[in-house]
PDB file of C-alpha atoms in Angstrom:
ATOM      1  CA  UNK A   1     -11.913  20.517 -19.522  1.00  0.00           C
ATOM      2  CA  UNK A   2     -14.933  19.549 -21.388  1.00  0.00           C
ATOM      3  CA  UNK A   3     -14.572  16.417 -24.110  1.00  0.00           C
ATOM      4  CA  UNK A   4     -17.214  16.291 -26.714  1.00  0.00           C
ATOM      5  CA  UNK A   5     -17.248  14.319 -30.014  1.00  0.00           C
ATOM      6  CA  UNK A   6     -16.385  15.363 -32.885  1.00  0.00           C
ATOM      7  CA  UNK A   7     -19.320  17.178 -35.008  1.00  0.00           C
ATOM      8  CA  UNK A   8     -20.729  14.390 -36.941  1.00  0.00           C
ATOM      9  CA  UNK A   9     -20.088  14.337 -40.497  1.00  0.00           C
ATOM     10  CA  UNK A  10     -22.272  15.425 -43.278  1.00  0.00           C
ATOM     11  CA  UNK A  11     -22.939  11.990 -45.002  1.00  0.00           C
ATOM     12  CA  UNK A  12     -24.241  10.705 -41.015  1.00  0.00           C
ATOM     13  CA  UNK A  13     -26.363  13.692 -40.815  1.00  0.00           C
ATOM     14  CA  UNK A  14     -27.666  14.046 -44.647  1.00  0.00           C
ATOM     15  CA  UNK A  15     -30.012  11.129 -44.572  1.00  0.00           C
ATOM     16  CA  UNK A  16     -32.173  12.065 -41.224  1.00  0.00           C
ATOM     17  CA  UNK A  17     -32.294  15.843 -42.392  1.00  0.00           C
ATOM     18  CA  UNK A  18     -33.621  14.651 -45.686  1.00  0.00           C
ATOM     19  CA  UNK A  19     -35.990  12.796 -44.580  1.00  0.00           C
ATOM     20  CA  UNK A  20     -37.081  15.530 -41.654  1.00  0.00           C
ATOM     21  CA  UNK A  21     -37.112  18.079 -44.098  1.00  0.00           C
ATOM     22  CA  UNK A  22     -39.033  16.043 -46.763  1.00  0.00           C
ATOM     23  CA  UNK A  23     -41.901  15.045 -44.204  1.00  0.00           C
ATOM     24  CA  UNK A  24     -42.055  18.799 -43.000  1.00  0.00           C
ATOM     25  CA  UNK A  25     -42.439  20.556 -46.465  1.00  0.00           C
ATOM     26  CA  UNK A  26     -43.692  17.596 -48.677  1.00  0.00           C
ATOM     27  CA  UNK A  27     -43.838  17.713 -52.456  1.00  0.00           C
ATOM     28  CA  UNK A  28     -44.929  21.611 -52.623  1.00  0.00           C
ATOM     29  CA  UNK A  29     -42.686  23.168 -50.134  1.00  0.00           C
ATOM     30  CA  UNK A  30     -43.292  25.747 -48.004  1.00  0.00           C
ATOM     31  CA  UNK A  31     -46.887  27.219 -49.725  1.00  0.00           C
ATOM     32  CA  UNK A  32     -47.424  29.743 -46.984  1.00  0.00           C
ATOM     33  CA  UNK A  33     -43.728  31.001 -46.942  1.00  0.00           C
ATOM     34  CA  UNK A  34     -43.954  31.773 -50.701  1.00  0.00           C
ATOM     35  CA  UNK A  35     -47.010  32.877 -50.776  1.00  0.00           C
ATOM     36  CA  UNK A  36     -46.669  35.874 -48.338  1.00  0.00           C
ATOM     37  CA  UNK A  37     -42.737  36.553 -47.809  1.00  0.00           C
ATOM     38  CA  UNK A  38     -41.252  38.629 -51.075  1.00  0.00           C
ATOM     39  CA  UNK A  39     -38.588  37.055 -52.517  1.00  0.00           C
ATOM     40  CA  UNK A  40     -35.954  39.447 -51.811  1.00  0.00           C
ATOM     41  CA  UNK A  41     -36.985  40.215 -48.342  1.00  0.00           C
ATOM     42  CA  UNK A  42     -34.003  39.478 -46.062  1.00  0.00           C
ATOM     43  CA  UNK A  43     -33.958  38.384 -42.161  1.00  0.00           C
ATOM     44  CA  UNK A  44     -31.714  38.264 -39.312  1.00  0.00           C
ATOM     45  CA  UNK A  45     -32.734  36.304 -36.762  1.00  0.00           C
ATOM     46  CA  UNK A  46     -31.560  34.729 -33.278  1.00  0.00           C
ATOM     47  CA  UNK A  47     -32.195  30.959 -31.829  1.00  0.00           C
ATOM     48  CA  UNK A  48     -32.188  31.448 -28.553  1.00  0.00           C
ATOM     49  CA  UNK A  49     -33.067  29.293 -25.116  1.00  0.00           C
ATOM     50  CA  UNK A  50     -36.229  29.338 -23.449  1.00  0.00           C
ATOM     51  CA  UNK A  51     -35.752  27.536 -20.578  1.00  0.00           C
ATOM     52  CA  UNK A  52     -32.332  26.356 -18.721  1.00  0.00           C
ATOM     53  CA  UNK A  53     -30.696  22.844 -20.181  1.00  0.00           C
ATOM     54  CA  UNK A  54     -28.309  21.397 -22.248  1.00  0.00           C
ATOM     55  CA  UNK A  55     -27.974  22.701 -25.921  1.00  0.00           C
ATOM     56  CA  UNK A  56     -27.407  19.893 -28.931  1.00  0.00           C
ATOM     57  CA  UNK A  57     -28.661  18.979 -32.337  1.00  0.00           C
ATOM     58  CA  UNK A  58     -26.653  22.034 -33.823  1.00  0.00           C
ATOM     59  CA  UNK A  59     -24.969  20.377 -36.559  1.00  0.00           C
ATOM     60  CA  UNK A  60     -28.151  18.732 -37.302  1.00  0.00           C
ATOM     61  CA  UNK A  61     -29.769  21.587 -37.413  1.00  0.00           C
ATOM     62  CA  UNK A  62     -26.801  23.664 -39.420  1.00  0.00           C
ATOM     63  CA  UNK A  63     -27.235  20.856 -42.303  1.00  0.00           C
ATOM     64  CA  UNK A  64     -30.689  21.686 -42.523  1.00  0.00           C
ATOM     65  CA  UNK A  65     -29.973  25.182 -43.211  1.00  0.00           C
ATOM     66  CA  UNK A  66     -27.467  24.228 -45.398  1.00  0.00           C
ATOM     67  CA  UNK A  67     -30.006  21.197 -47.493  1.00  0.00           C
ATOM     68  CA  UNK A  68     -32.459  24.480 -48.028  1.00  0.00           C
ATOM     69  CA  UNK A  69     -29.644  27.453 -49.081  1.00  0.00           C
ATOM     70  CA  UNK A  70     -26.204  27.099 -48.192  1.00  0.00           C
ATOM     71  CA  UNK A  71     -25.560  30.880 -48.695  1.00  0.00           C
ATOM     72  CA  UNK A  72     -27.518  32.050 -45.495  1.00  0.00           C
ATOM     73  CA  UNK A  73     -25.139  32.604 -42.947  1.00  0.00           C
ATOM     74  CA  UNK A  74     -25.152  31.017 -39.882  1.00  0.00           C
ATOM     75  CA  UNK A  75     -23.195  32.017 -36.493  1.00  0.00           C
ATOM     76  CA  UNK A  76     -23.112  29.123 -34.345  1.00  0.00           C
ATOM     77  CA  UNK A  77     -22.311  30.936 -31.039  1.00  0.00           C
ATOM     78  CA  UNK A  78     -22.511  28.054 -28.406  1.00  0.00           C
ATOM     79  CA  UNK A  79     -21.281  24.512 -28.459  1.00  0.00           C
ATOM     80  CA  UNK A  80     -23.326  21.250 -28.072  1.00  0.00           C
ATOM     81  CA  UNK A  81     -22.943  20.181 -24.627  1.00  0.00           C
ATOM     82  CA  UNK A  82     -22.849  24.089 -23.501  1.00  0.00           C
ATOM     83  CA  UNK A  83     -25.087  24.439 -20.443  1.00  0.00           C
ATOM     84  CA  UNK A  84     -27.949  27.407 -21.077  1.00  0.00           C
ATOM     85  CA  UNK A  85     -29.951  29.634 -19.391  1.00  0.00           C
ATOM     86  CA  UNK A  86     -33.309  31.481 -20.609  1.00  0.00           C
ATOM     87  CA  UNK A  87     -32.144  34.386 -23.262  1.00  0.00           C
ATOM     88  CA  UNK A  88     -28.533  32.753 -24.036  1.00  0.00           C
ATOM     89  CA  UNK A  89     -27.850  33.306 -27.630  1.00  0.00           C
ATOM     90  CA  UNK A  90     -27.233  30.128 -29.458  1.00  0.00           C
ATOM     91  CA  UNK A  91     -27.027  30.899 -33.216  1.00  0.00           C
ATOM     92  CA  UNK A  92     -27.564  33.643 -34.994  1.00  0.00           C
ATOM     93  CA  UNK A  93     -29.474  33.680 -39.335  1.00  0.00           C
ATOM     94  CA  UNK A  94     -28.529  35.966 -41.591  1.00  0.00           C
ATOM     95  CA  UNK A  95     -30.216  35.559 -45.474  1.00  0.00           C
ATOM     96  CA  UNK A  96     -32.962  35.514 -47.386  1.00  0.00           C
ATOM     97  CA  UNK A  97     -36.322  35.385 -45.182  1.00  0.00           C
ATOM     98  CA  UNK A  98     -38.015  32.887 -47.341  1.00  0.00           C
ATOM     99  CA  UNK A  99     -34.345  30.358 -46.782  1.00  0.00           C
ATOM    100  CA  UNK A 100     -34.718  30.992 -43.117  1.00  0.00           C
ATOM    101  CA  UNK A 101     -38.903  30.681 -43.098  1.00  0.00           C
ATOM    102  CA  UNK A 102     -38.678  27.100 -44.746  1.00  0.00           C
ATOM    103  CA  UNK A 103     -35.656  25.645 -42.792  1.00  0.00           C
ATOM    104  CA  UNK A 104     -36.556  26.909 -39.363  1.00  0.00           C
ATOM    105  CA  UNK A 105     -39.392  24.613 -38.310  1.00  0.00           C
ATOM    106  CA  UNK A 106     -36.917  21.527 -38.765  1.00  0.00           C
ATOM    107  CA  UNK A 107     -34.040  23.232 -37.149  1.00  0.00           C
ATOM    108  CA  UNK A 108     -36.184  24.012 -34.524  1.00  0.00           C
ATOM    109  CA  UNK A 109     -37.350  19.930 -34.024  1.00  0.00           C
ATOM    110  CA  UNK A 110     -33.578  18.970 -34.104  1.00  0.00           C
ATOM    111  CA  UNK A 111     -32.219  21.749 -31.498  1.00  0.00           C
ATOM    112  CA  UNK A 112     -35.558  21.157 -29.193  1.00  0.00           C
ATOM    113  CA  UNK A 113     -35.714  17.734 -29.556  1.00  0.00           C
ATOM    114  CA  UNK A 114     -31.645  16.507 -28.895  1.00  0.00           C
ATOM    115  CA  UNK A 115     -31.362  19.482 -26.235  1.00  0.00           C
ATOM    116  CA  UNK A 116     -34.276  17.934 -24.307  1.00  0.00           C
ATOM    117  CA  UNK A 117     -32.270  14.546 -24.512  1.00  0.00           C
ATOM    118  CA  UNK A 118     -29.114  16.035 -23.394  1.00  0.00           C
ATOM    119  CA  UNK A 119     -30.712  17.810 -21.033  1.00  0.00           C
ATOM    120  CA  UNK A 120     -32.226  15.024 -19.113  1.00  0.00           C
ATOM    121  CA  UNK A 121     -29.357  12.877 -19.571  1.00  0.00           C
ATOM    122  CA  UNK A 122     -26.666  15.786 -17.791  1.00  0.00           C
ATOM    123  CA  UNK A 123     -29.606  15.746 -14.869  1.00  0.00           C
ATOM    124  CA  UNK A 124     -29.311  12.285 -14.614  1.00  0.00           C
ATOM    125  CA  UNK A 125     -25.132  11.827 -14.383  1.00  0.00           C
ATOM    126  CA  UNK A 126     -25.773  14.645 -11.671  1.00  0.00           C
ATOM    127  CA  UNK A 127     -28.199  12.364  -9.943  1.00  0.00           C
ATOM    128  CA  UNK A 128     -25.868   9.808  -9.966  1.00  0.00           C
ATOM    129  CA  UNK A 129     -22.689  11.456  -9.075  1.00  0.00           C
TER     130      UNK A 129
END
């Protein structure tokens, strides 16, 4: 049996999202995004692993989604803490194209950065075992 924490809440999360999100699209947003994606244009899209490890930074990735447009749909398909291998589904996006666009780079950072970190850490308790 595998014991993870609890998801952190929302008021944890909300000020390191904010501030990620507000560093990645500034005071204009995302120019390019609105600029070249129609307004109604909807996406589905897949986050996915590239490479074998440890997957984490979900929920702080899921509030960044939510920060940007809390109606795109997200299917959270693995835990954090679930081990991965190159291909494994690990959410699936479902909304408007520009929502997904804007809110993707910083989910991407969050995942990518806290997988790497759980990654190395489950190597190292392996090491050690």
């Amino acid at each position: 049996m595998k014991l993870l924490p609890p998801p952190l809440p929302a008021i944890i999360l909300d000020p390191i999202v904010r501030l990620a999100l507000s560093e990645d699209l500034g005071r204009a947003g995302d120019l390019t995004t609105d600029a070249t994606i129609a307004p109604e244009t909807q996406l589905s899209v897949v986050i996915a692993a590239r490479q074998p490890g440890v997957i984490a930074g979900l929920d702080a990735a899921a509030h960044a989604l939510t920060l940007i447009d809390p109606s795109v749909e997200l299917d959270v398909r693995m835990d954090d803490g679930t081990a991965v291998k190159p291909g494994d589904v690990v959410a699936r996006l479902d909304g408007s194209a520009r929502s997904i666009l804007t809110a993707e780079r910083t989910m991407l950072n969050f995942i990518g950065r806290l997988s790497a970190v759980a990654t190395m850490t489950r190597n190292y308790v392996a090491k050690i075992s």
